[in-house]
PDB file of C-alpha atoms in Angstrom:
ATOM      1  CA  MET A   1     -21.087   4.638 -16.888  1.00  0.00           C
ATOM      2  CA  LEU A   2     -22.168   8.274 -17.012  1.00  0.00           C
ATOM      3  CA  GLY A   3     -24.206   7.674 -20.175  1.00  0.00           C
ATOM      4  CA  ASP A   4     -26.170   4.911 -18.448  1.00  0.00           C
ATOM      5  CA  ARG A   5     -26.730   7.127 -15.412  1.00  0.00           C
ATOM      6  CA  ILE A   6     -28.044   9.982 -17.556  1.00  0.00           C
ATOM      7  CA  LYS A   7     -30.346   7.627 -19.483  1.00  0.00           C
ATOM      8  CA  SER A   8     -31.804   6.051 -16.325  1.00  0.00           C
ATOM      9  CA  TYR A   9     -32.200   9.490 -14.701  1.00  0.00           C
ATOM     10  CA  GLU A  10     -34.174  10.773 -17.711  1.00  0.00           C
ATOM     11  CA  GLU A  11     -36.399   7.667 -17.738  1.00  0.00           C
ATOM     12  CA  ASN A  12     -36.972   7.464 -13.969  1.00  0.00           C
ATOM     13  CA  LYS A  13     -36.883  10.985 -12.539  1.00  0.00           C
ATOM     14  CA  SER A  14     -39.534  10.104  -9.957  1.00  0.00           C
ATOM     15  CA  ILE A  15     -37.580   7.151  -8.482  1.00  0.00           C
ATOM     16  CA  ASP A  16     -35.222   7.751  -5.564  1.00  0.00           C
ATOM     17  CA  ILE A  17     -31.621   7.515  -6.825  1.00  0.00           C
ATOM     18  CA  LYS A  18     -30.584   5.527  -3.741  1.00  0.00           C
ATOM     19  CA  THR A  19     -32.774   2.600  -4.830  1.00  0.00           C
ATOM     20  CA  MET A  20     -31.477   2.482  -8.423  1.00  0.00           C
ATOM     21  CA  LYS A  21     -29.077  -0.306  -9.382  1.00  0.00           C
ATOM     22  CA  TYR A  22     -26.328   0.521 -11.868  1.00  0.00           C
ATOM     23  CA  PRO A  23     -23.978  -1.825 -13.762  1.00  0.00           C
ATOM     24  CA  THR A  24     -20.638  -2.579 -12.161  1.00  0.00           C
ATOM     25  CA  PRO A  25     -17.409  -1.705 -14.005  1.00  0.00           C
ATOM     26  CA  ALA A  26     -16.894  -5.419 -14.772  1.00  0.00           C
ATOM     27  CA  GLN A  27     -20.138  -5.488 -16.770  1.00  0.00           C
ATOM     28  CA  TYR A  28     -18.786  -2.828 -19.138  1.00  0.00           C
ATOM     29  CA  LYS A  29     -15.755  -4.970 -20.061  1.00  0.00           C
ATOM     30  CA  GLY A  30     -17.815  -7.089 -22.487  1.00  0.00           C
ATOM     31  CA  GLU A  31     -18.914  -4.026 -24.436  1.00  0.00           C
ATOM     32  CA  PHE A  32     -15.602  -2.176 -24.284  1.00  0.00           C
ATOM     33  CA  GLU A  33     -12.694  -4.614 -24.740  1.00  0.00           C
ATOM     34  CA  TRP A  34     -10.052  -2.001 -23.912  1.00  0.00           C
ATOM     35  CA  LEU A  35     -11.353  -1.835 -20.317  1.00  0.00           C
ATOM     36  CA  LYS A  36      -9.835  -5.286 -19.768  1.00  0.00           C
ATOM     37  CA  GLU A  37      -6.387  -3.690 -20.038  1.00  0.00           C
ATOM     38  CA  VAL A  38      -7.101  -1.329 -17.143  1.00  0.00           C
ATOM     39  CA  ASP A  39      -6.577  -2.108 -13.476  1.00  0.00           C
ATOM     40  CA  SER A  40      -9.927  -3.145 -11.945  1.00  0.00           C
ATOM     41  CA  LEU A  41      -9.307  -0.864  -8.968  1.00  0.00           C
ATOM     42  CA  ALA A  42      -8.979   2.114 -11.303  1.00  0.00           C
ATOM     43  CA  LEU A  43     -12.420   1.309 -12.745  1.00  0.00           C
ATOM     44  CA  ALA A  44     -13.871   0.961  -9.259  1.00  0.00           C
ATOM     45  CA  ASN A  45     -12.375   4.343  -8.317  1.00  0.00           C
ATOM     46  CA  ALA A  46     -13.900   5.905 -11.443  1.00  0.00           C
ATOM     47  CA  GLN A  47     -17.306   4.550 -10.440  1.00  0.00           C
ATOM     48  CA  MET A  48     -16.851   5.864  -6.889  1.00  0.00           C
ATOM     49  CA  ASN A  49     -15.997   9.308  -8.305  1.00  0.00           C
ATOM     50  CA  LEU A  50     -19.156   9.182 -10.439  1.00  0.00           C
ATOM     51  CA  ASP A  51     -21.247   8.199  -7.400  1.00  0.00           C
ATOM     52  CA  LYS A  52     -19.765  11.098  -5.467  1.00  0.00           C
ATOM     53  CA  ALA A  53     -20.513  13.536  -8.318  1.00  0.00           C
ATOM     54  CA  TYR A  54     -24.122  12.310  -8.481  1.00  0.00           C
ATOM     55  CA  LYS A  55     -24.613  12.612  -4.722  1.00  0.00           C
ATOM     56  CA  ASN A  56     -23.151  16.120  -4.782  1.00  0.00           C
ATOM     57  CA  PHE A  57     -25.546  17.098  -7.591  1.00  0.00           C
ATOM     58  CA  PHE A  58     -28.636  15.854  -5.756  1.00  0.00           C
ATOM     59  CA  ARG A  59     -27.447  17.375  -2.481  1.00  0.00           C
ATOM     60  CA  ASP A  60     -26.765  20.796  -4.020  1.00  0.00           C
ATOM     61  CA  LYS A  61     -28.042  21.593  -7.537  1.00  0.00           C
ATOM     62  CA  SER A  62     -25.598  24.515  -7.855  1.00  0.00           C
ATOM     63  CA  VAL A  63     -22.779  21.945  -8.148  1.00  0.00           C
ATOM     64  CA  GLY A  64     -24.094  21.022 -11.586  1.00  0.00           C
ATOM     65  CA  PHE A  65     -24.940  17.743 -13.262  1.00  0.00           C
ATOM     66  CA  PRO A  66     -21.956  15.399 -13.852  1.00  0.00           C
ATOM     67  CA  LYS A  67     -20.402  15.901 -17.297  1.00  0.00           C
ATOM     68  CA  PHE A  68     -18.405  13.773 -19.692  1.00  0.00           C
ATOM     69  CA  LYS A  69     -14.724  14.665 -19.506  1.00  0.00           C
ATOM     70  CA  LYS A  70     -12.879  15.651 -22.655  1.00  0.00           C
ATOM     71  CA  LYS A  71     -10.043  13.448 -23.794  1.00  0.00           C
ATOM     72  CA  THR A  72      -7.813  16.534 -23.872  1.00  0.00           C
ATOM     73  CA  ASN A  73      -8.245  17.073 -20.115  1.00  0.00           C
ATOM     74  CA  THR A  74      -5.392  16.048 -17.873  1.00  0.00           C
ATOM     75  CA  ASN A  75      -4.950  12.314 -17.879  1.00  0.00           C
ATOM     76  CA  ASN A  76      -4.888  10.794 -14.435  1.00  0.00           C
ATOM     77  CA  TYR A  77      -4.916   7.365 -12.919  1.00  0.00           C
ATOM     78  CA  THR A  78      -6.079   6.361  -9.454  1.00  0.00           C
ATOM     79  CA  THR A  79      -5.510   2.960  -7.937  1.00  0.00           C
ATOM     80  CA  ASN A  80      -5.112   1.382  -4.527  1.00  0.00           C
ATOM     81  CA  ASN A  81      -1.937  -0.276  -3.319  1.00  0.00           C
ATOM     82  CA  GLN A  82      -3.031  -3.881  -2.815  1.00  0.00           C
ATOM     83  CA  LYS A  83      -0.537  -6.131  -1.027  1.00  0.00           C
ATOM     84  CA  GLY A  84       2.478  -4.065  -2.032  1.00  0.00           C
ATOM     85  CA  THR A  85       1.834  -3.937  -5.799  1.00  0.00           C
ATOM     86  CA  ILE A  86       3.310  -0.433  -5.973  1.00  0.00           C
ATOM     87  CA  TYR A  87       6.988  -0.414  -5.074  1.00  0.00           C
ATOM     88  CA  ILE A  88       9.190   2.415  -3.934  1.00  0.00           C
ATOM     89  CA  GLU A  89      12.826   1.507  -4.352  1.00  0.00           C
ATOM     90  CA  ASN A  90      15.648   3.709  -3.040  1.00  0.00           C
ATOM     91  CA  ASN A  91      13.158   6.545  -2.478  1.00  0.00           C
ATOM     92  CA  HIS A  92      12.317   6.574  -6.203  1.00  0.00           C
ATOM     93  CA  ILE A  93       9.435   5.413  -8.326  1.00  0.00           C
ATOM     94  CA  LYS A  94      10.665   4.683 -11.823  1.00  0.00           C
ATOM     95  CA  VAL A  95       8.249   5.855 -14.507  1.00  0.00           C
ATOM     96  CA  PRO A  96       8.573   6.067 -18.302  1.00  0.00           C
ATOM     97  CA  SER A  97       9.947   9.503 -19.102  1.00  0.00           C
ATOM     98  CA  GLY A  98       7.328  11.950 -20.290  1.00  0.00           C
ATOM     99  CA  LYS A  99       4.422   9.519 -20.040  1.00  0.00           C
ATOM    100  CA  TYR A 100       3.219   9.694 -16.452  1.00  0.00           C
ATOM    101  CA  PHE A 101       3.430  11.982 -13.490  1.00  0.00           C
ATOM    102  CA  ILE A 102       2.918  10.568 -10.045  1.00  0.00           C
ATOM    103  CA  SER A 103       1.589  12.076  -6.851  1.00  0.00           C
ATOM    104  CA  ILE A 104       1.750  10.046  -3.669  1.00  0.00           C
ATOM    105  CA  LEU A 105      -0.146  10.673  -0.468  1.00  0.00           C
ATOM    106  CA  VAL A 106       1.473   9.086   2.574  1.00  0.00           C
ATOM    107  CA  GLU A 107       0.260   8.964   6.141  1.00  0.00           C
ATOM    108  CA  THR A 108       3.033   8.885   8.691  1.00  0.00           C
ATOM    109  CA  GLU A 109       3.378   9.503  12.380  1.00  0.00           C
ATOM    110  CA  ILE A 110       5.123  12.749  13.269  1.00  0.00           C
ATOM    111  CA  VAL A 111       7.822  12.271  15.876  1.00  0.00           C
ATOM    112  CA  GLU A 112       8.247  15.291  18.127  1.00  0.00           C
ATOM    113  CA  LEU A 113      11.862  16.306  18.598  1.00  0.00           C
ATOM    114  CA  ALA A 114      13.169  17.356  21.990  1.00  0.00           C
ATOM    115  CA  LYS A 115      13.037  21.130  22.450  1.00  0.00           C
ATOM    116  CA  THR A 116      16.342  22.921  23.005  1.00  0.00           C
ATOM    117  CA  ASP A 117      17.301  26.537  23.553  1.00  0.00           C
ATOM    118  CA  LYS A 118      20.074  26.336  20.961  1.00  0.00           C
ATOM    119  CA  LYS A 119      19.982  28.771  18.084  1.00  0.00           C
ATOM    120  CA  ILE A 120      21.976  28.637  14.896  1.00  0.00           C
ATOM    121  CA  GLY A 121      22.613  30.980  12.000  1.00  0.00           C
ATOM    122  CA  VAL A 122      22.858  29.804   8.399  1.00  0.00           C
ATOM    123  CA  ASP A 123      24.722  31.699   5.678  1.00  0.00           C
ATOM    124  CA  LEU A 124      23.803  30.699   2.138  1.00  0.00           C
ATOM    125  CA  GLY A 125      26.702  31.172  -0.231  1.00  0.00           C
ATOM    126  CA  ILE A 126      27.867  30.654  -3.783  1.00  0.00           C
ATOM    127  CA  LYS A 127      31.060  28.657  -3.286  1.00  0.00           C
ATOM    128  CA  GLU A 128      29.617  26.616  -0.415  1.00  0.00           C
ATOM    129  CA  PHE A 129      25.884  25.893  -0.328  1.00  0.00           C
ATOM    130  CA  ALA A 130      25.532  26.798   3.346  1.00  0.00           C
ATOM    131  CA  ILE A 131      27.711  27.527   6.357  1.00  0.00           C
ATOM    132  CA  THR A 132      26.288  27.391   9.873  1.00  0.00           C
ATOM    133  CA  SER A 133      27.363  29.552  12.800  1.00  0.00           C
ATOM    134  CA  ASP A 134      28.735  26.332  14.346  1.00  0.00           C
ATOM    135  CA  GLY A 135      31.239  26.149  11.472  1.00  0.00           C
ATOM    136  CA  VAL A 136      29.603  23.267   9.596  1.00  0.00           C
ATOM    137  CA  PHE A 137      29.989  23.516   5.795  1.00  0.00           C
ATOM    138  CA  PHE A 138      27.493  22.075   3.300  1.00  0.00           C
ATOM    139  CA  SER A 139      28.985  21.701  -0.159  1.00  0.00           C
ATOM    140  CA  ASN A 140      27.246  22.863  -3.329  1.00  0.00           C
ATOM    141  CA  ALA A 141      25.793  19.780  -5.077  1.00  0.00           C
ATOM    142  CA  LYS A 142      25.863  21.430  -8.565  1.00  0.00           C
ATOM    143  CA  HIS A 143      22.840  19.546  -9.873  1.00  0.00           C
ATOM    144  CA  LEU A 144      22.792  21.505 -13.137  1.00  0.00           C
ATOM    145  CA  LYS A 145      26.328  20.466 -14.143  1.00  0.00           C
ATOM    146  CA  LYS A 146      25.616  16.831 -13.254  1.00  0.00           C
ATOM    147  CA  SER A 147      22.402  16.788 -15.293  1.00  0.00           C
ATOM    148  CA  GLU A 148      24.124  18.384 -18.312  1.00  0.00           C
ATOM    149  CA  LYS A 149      26.771  15.629 -18.330  1.00  0.00           C
ATOM    150  CA  SER A 150      24.231  12.808 -18.645  1.00  0.00           C
TER     151      SER A 150
END
């Protein structure tokens, strides 16, 4: 996509970029068979990112012309959740170990809690994780020992 943009920019520098028509991601699938394996929304997001980079360049030249990314750069994947295709089960997203990292952005409504004048002290300890001034004990979960066992 970027190669085609660079080529058309070099050939038509006098034409307004807003009037130029560029190939859609689907049109690249014939030339590059491996693109058929990728989620179509990921390709659309890549094209949107390229459009944004181009607009930023023409808006402010100090941003710099869009560049090809090296294969050694961080691998990332962007998609849209269409009709519940991404599932969160028991507050976990299961991913193949060591292959992918996931970052999720969630919009939620913040519920304001009722204000009280109560104050509490918390003592962090070694034997017990925490003890409040009300006398409530929170046990130490010992995550390290549990992870070493499995």
